[in-house]
PDB file of C-alpha atoms and ligand atoms in Angstrom:
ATOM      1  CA  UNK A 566     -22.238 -31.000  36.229  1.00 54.00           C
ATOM      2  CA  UNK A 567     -19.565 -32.590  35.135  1.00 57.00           C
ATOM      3  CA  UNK A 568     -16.560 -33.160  37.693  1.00 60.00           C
ATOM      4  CA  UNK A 569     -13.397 -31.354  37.670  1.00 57.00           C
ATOM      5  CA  UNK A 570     -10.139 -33.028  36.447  1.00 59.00           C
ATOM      6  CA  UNK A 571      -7.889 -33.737  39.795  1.00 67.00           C
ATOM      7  CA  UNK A 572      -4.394 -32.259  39.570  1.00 81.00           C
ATOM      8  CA  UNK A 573      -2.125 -35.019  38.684  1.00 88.00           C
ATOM      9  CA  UNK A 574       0.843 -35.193  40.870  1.00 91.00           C
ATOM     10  CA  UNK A 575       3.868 -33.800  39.457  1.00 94.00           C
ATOM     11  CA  UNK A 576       6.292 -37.008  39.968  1.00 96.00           C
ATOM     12  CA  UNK A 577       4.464 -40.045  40.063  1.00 97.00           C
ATOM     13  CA  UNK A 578       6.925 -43.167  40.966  1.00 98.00           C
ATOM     14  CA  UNK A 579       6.586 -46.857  39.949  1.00 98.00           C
ATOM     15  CA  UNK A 580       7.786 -49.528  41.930  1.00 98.00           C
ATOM     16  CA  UNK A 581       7.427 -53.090  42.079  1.00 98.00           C
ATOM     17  CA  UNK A 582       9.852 -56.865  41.297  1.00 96.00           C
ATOM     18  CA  UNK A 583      11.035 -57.477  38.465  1.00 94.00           C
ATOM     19  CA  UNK A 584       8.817 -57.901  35.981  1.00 93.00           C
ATOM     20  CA  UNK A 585       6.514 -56.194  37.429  1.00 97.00           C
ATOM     21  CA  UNK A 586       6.003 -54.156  34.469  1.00 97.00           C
ATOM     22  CA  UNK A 587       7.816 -50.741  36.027  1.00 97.00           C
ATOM     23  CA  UNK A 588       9.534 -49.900  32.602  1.00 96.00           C
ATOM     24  CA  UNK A 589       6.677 -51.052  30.255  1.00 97.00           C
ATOM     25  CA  UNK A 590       4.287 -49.025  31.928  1.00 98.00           C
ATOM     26  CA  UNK A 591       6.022 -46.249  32.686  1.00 98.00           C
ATOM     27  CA  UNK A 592       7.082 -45.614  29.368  1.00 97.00           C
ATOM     28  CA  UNK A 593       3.642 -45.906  28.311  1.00 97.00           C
ATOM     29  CA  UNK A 594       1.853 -43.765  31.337  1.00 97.00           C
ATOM     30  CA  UNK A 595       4.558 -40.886  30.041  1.00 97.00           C
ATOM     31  CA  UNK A 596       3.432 -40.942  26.685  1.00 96.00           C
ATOM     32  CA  UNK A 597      -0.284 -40.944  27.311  1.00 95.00           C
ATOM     33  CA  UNK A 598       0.276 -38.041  29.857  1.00 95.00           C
ATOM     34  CA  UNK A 599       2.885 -36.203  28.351  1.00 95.00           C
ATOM     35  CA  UNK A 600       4.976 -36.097  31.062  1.00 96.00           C
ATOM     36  CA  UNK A 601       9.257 -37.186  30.933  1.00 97.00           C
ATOM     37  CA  UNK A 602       9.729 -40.480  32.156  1.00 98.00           C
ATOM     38  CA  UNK A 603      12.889 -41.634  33.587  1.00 98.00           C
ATOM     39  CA  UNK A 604      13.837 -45.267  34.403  1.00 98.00           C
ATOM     40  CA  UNK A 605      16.156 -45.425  36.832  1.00 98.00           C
ATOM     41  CA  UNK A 606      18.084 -49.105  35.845  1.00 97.00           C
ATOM     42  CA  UNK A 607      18.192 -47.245  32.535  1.00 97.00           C
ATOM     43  CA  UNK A 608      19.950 -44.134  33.921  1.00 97.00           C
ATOM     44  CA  UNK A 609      22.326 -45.877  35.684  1.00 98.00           C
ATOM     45  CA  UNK A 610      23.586 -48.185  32.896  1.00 97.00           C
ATOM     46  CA  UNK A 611      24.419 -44.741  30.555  1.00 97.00           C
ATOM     47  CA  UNK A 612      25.873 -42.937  33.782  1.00 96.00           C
ATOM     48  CA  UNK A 613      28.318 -46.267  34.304  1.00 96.00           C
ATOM     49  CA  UNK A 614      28.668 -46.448  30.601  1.00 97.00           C
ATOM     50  CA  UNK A 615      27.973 -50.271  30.964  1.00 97.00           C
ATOM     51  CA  UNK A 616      25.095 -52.458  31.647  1.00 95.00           C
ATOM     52  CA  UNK A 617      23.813 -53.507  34.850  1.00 95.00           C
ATOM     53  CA  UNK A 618      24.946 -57.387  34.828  1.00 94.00           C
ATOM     54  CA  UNK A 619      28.305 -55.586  34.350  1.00 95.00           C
ATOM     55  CA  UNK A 620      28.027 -53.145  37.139  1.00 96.00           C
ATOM     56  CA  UNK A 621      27.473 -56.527  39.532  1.00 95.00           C
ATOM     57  CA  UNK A 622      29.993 -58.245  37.939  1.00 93.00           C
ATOM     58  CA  UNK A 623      32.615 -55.785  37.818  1.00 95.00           C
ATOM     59  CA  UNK A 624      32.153 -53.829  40.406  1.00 97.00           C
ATOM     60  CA  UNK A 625      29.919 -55.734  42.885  1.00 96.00           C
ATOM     61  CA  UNK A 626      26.178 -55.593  43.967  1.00 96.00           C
ATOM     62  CA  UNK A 627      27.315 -53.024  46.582  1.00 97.00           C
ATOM     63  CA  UNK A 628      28.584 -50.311  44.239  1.00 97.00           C
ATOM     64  CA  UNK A 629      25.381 -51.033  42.193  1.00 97.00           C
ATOM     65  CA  UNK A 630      22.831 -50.160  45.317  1.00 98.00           C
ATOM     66  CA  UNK A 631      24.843 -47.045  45.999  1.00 98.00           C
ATOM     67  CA  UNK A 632      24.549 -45.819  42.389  1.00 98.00           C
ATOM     68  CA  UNK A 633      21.681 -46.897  42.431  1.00 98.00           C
ATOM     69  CA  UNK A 634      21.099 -44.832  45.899  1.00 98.00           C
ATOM     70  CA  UNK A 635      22.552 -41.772  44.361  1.00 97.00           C
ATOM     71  CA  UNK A 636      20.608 -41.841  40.745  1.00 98.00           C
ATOM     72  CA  UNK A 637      17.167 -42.301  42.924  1.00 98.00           C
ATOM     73  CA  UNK A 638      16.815 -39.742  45.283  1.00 98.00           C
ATOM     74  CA  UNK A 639      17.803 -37.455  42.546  1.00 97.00           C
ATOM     75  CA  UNK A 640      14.937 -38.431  40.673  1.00 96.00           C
ATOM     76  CA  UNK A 641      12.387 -38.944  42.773  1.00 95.00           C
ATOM     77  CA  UNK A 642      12.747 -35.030  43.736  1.00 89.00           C
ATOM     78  CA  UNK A 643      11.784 -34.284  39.982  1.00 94.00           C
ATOM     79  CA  UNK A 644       9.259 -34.201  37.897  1.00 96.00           C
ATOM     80  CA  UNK A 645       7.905 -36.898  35.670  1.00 97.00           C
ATOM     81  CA  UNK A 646       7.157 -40.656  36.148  1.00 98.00           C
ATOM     82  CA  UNK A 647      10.213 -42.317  37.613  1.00 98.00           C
ATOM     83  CA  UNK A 648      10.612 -46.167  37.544  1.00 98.00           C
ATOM     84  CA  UNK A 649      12.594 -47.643  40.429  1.00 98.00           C
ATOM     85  CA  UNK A 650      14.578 -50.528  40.212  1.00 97.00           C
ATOM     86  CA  UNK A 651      13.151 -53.873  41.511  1.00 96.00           C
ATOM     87  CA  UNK A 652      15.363 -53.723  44.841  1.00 97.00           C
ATOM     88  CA  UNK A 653      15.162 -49.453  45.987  1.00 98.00           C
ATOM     89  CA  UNK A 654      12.703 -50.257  48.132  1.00 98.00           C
ATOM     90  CA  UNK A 655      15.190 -52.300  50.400  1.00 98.00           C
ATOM     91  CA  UNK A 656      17.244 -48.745  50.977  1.00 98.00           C
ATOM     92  CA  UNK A 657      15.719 -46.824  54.027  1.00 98.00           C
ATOM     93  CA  UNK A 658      16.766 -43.609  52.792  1.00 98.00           C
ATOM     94  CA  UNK A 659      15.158 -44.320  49.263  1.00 98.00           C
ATOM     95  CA  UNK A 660      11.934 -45.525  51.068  1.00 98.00           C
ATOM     96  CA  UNK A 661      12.129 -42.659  53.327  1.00 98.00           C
ATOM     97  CA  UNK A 662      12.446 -40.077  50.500  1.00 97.00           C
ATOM     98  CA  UNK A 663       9.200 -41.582  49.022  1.00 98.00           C
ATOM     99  CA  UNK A 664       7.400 -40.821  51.812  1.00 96.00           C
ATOM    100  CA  UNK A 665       5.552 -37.763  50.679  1.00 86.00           C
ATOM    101  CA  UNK A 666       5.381 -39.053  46.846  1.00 95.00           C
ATOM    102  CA  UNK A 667       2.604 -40.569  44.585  1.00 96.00           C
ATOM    103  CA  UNK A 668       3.970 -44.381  44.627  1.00 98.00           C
ATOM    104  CA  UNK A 669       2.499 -46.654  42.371  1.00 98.00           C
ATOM    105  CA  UNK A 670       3.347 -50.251  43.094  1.00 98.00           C
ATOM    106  CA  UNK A 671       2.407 -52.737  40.300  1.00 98.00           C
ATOM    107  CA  UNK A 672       1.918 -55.926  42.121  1.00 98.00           C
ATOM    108  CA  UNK A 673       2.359 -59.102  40.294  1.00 97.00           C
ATOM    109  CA  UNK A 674       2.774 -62.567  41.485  1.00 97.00           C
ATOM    110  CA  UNK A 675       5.930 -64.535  41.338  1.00 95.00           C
ATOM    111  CA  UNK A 676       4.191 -67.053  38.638  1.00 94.00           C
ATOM    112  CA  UNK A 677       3.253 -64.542  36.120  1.00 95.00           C
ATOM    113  CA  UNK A 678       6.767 -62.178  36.989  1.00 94.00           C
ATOM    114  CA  UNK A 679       9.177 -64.981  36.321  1.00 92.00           C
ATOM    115  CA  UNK A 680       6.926 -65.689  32.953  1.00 90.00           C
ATOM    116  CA  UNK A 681       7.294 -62.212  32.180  1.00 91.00           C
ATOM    117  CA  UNK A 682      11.742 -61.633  32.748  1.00 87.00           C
ATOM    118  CA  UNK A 683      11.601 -65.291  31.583  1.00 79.00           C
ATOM    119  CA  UNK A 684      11.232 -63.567  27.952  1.00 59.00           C
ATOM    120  CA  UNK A 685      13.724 -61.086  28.151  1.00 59.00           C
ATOM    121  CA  UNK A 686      17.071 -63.425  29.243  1.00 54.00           C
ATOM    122  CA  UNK A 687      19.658 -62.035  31.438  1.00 63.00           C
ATOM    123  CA  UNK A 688      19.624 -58.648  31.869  1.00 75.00           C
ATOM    124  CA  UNK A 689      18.793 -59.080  35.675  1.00 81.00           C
ATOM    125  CA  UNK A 690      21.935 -60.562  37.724  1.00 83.00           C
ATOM    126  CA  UNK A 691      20.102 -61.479  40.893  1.00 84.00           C
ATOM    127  CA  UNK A 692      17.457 -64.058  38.772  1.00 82.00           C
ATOM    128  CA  UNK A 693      20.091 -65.191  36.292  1.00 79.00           C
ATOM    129  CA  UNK A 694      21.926 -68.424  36.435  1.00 75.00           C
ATOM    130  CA  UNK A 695      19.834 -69.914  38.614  1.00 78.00           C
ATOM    131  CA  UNK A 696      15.663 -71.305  39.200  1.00 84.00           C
ATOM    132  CA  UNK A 697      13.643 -68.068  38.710  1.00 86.00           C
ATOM    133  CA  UNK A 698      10.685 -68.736  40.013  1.00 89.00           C
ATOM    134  CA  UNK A 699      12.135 -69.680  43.348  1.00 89.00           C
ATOM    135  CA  UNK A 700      14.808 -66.369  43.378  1.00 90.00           C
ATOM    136  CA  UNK A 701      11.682 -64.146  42.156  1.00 92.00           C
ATOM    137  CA  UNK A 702       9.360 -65.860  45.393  1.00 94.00           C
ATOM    138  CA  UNK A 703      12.311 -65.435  47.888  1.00 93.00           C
ATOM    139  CA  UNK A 704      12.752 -61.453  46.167  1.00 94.00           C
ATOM    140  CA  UNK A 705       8.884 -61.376  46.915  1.00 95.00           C
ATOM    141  CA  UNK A 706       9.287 -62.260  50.164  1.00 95.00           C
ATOM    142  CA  UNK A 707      11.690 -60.161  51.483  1.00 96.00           C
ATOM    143  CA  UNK A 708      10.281 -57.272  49.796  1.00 97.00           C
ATOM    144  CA  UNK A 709       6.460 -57.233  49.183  1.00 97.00           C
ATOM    145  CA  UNK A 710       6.063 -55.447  52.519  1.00 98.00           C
ATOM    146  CA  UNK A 711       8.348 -52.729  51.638  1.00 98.00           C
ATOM    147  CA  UNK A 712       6.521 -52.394  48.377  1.00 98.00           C
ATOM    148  CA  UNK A 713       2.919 -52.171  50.661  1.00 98.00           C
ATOM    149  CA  UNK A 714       5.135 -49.216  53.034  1.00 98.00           C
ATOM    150  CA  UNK A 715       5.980 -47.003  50.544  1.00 98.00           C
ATOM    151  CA  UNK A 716       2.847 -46.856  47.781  1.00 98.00           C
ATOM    152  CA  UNK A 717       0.332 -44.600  48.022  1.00 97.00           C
ATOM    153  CA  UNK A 718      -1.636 -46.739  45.125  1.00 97.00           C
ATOM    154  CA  UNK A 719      -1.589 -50.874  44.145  1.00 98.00           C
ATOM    155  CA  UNK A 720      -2.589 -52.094  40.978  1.00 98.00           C
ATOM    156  CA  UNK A 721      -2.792 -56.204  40.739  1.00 98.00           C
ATOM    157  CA  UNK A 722      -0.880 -56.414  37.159  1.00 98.00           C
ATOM    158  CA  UNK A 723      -1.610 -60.284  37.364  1.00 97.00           C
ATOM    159  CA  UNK A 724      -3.293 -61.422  33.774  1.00 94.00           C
ATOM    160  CA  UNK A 725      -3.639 -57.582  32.607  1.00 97.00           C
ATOM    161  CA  UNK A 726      -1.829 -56.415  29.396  1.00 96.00           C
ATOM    162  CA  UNK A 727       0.235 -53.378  29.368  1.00 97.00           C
ATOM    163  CA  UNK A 728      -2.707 -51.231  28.119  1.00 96.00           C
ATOM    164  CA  UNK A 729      -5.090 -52.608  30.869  1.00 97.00           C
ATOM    165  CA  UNK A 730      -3.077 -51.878  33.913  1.00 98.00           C
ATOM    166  CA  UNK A 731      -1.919 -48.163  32.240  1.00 97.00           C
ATOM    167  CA  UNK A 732      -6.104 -47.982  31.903  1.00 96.00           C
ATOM    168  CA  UNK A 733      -6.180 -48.863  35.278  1.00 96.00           C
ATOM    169  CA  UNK A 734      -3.620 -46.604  36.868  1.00 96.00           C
ATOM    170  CA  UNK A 735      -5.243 -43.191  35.243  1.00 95.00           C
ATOM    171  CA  UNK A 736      -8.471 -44.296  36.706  1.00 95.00           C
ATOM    172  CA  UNK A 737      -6.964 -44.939  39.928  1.00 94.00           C
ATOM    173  CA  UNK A 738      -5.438 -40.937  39.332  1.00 92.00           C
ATOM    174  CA  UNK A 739      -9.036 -39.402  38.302  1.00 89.00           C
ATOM    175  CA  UNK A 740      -8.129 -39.359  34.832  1.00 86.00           C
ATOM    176  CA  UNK A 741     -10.205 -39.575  31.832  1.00 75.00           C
ATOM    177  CA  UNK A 742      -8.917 -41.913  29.607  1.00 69.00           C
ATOM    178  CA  UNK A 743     -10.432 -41.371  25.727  1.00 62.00           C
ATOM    179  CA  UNK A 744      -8.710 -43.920  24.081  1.00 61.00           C
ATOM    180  CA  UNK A 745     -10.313 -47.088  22.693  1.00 51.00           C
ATOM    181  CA  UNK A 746     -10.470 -50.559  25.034  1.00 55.00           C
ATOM    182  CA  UNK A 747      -8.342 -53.208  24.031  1.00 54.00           C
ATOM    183  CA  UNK A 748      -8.513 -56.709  25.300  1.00 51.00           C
ATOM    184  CA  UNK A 749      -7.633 -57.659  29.190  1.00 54.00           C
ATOM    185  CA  UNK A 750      -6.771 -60.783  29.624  1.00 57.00           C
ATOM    186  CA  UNK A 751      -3.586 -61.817  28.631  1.00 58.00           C
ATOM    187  CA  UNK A 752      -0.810 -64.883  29.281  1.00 53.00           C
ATOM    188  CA  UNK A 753       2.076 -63.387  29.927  1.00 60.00           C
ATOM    189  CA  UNK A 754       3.279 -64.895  26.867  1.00 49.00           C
ATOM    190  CA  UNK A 755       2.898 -61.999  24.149  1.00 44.00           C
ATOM    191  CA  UNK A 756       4.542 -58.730  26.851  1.00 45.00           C
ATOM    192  CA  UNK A 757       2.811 -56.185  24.786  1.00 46.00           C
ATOM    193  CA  UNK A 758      -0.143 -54.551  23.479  1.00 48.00           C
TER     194      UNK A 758
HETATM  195  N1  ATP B1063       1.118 -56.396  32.265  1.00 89.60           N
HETATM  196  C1  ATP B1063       1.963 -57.136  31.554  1.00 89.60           C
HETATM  197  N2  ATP B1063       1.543 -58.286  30.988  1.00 89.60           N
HETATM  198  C2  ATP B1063       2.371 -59.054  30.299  1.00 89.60           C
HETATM  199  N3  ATP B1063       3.678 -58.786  30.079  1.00 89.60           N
HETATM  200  C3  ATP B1063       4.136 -57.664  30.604  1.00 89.60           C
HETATM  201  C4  ATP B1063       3.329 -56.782  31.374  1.00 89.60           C
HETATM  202  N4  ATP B1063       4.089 -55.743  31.771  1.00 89.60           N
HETATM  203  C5  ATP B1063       5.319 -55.977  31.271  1.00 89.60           C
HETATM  204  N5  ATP B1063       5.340 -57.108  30.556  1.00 89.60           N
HETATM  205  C6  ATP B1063       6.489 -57.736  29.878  1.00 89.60           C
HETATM  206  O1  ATP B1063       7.268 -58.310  30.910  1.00 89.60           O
HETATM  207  C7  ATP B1063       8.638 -58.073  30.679  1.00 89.60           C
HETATM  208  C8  ATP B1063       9.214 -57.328  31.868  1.00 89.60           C
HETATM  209  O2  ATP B1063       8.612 -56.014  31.963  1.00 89.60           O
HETATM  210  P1  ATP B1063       9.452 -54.755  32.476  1.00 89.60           P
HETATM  211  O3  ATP B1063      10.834 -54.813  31.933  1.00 89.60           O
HETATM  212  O4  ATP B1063       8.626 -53.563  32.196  1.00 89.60           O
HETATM  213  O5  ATP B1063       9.497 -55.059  34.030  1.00 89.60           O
HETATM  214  P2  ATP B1063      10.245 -54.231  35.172  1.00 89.60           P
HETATM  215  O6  ATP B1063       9.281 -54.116  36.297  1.00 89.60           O
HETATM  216  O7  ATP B1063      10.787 -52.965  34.599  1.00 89.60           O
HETATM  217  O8  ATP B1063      11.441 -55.211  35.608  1.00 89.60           O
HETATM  218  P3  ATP B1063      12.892 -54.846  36.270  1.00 89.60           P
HETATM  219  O9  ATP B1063      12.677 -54.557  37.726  1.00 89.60           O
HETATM  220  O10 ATP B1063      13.702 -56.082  36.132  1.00 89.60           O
HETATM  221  O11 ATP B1063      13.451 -53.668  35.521  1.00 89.60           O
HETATM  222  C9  ATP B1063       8.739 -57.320  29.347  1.00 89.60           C
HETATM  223  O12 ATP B1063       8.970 -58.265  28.325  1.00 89.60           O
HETATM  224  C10 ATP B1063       7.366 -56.704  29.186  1.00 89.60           C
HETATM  225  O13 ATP B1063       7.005 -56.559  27.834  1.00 89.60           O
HETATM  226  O1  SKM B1064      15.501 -56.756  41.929  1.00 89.60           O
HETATM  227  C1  SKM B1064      16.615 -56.177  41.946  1.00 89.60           C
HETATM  228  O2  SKM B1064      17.299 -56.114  42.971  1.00 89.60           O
HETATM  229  C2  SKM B1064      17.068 -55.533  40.711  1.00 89.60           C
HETATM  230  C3  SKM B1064      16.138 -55.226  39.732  1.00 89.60           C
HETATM  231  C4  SKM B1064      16.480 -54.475  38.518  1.00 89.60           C
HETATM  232  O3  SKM B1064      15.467 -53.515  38.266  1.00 89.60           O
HETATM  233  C5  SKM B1064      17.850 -53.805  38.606  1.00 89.60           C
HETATM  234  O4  SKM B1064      17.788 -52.642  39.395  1.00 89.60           O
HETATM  235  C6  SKM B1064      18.874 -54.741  39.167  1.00 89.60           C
HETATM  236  O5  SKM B1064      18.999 -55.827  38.283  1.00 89.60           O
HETATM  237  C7  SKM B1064      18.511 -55.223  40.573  1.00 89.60           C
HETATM  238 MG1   MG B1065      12.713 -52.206  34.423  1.00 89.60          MG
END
């Protein structure tokens, strides 16, 4: 007999560093699920009606983690998949409200994450200006533990496409996943597929 579908959760949250593929894959998870997917960097920058290098620039890294506070815990109360920004997980209220939630984290290394923001320039104000690899292993540091406290899953992103690891995370949530394998492997050099 075959075995019954498990209920997927109704809010399913990604976390993870930068680069860690949070908005890649939860776009994609959303799509193949049909559930809304809300990324929370994203919400922020139309609420502020700027970008987020802005935001730090303008109006400091502090006002950032408190919109970023605010915009958060709103979400994660609703349904959908919800990707965090790279740094939530350092706010004890934002790790406390993900207590009781499904928490993906997509690990990566610091190698293949500073490969992967490497290709998309500047958007992230805490890695720019400076040497990313050693900003992204001193990030990694401080936070891989939070990222262990609050997920409920871990998927090692490291040399996995984008369709690989979203392959990976419905199997991880009992879900049957009809669509045709693509390659694995991949360099960090391409992003997609
Ligand atoms: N598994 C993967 N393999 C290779 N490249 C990837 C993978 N996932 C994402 N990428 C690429 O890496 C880059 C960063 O991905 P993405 O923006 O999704 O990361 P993020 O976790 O949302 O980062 P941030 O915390 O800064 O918002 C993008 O160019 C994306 O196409
Ligand atoms: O790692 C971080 O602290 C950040 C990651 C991004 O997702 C953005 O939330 C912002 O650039 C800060
Ligand atoms: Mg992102």
């Amino acid at each position: 007999m075959a075995e019954p579908t498990p209920r997927l959760p109704e809010t399913i949250v990604l976390v993870g560093a930068p680069g860690a593929g949070k908005s890649t894959i939860g776009a994609r998870l959303a799509r193949r699920l049909g559930m809304d997917f809300t990324d929370v960097d994203e919400l922020i920058e139309q609420r502020a009606g700027k970008p987020i290098p802005e935001i730090f620039l303008m109006d400091g890294e502090p006002a950032f983690r408190e919109l970023e506070r605010e915009t958060t815990l709103e979400l994660v109360g609703r349904p959908g998949i919800v990707s965090l920004g790279g740094g939530a997980v350092m706010n004890p209220l934002i790790r406390q409200a993900l207590a009781e939630r499904t928490v993906v984290w997509l690990d990566v290394s610091a190698h293949h994450a500073s490969r992967r923001v490497g290709l998309t320039g500047n958007s992230r104000p805490l890695l720019a200006g400076g040497n990313v690899h050693s900003t992204m292993v001193r990030l990694m540091n401080e936070r891989l533990p939070l990222y262990r406290e609050v997920s409920t899953h871990r998927i090692d992103t490291n040399g996995l496409k984008p369709a690989a690891v979203v392959r990976e995370l419905l199997a991880r949530l009992g879900v049957d996943d009809p669509e045709q394998p693509e390659p694995v492997q991949d360099d960090d050099q391409t992003g997609e597929q």
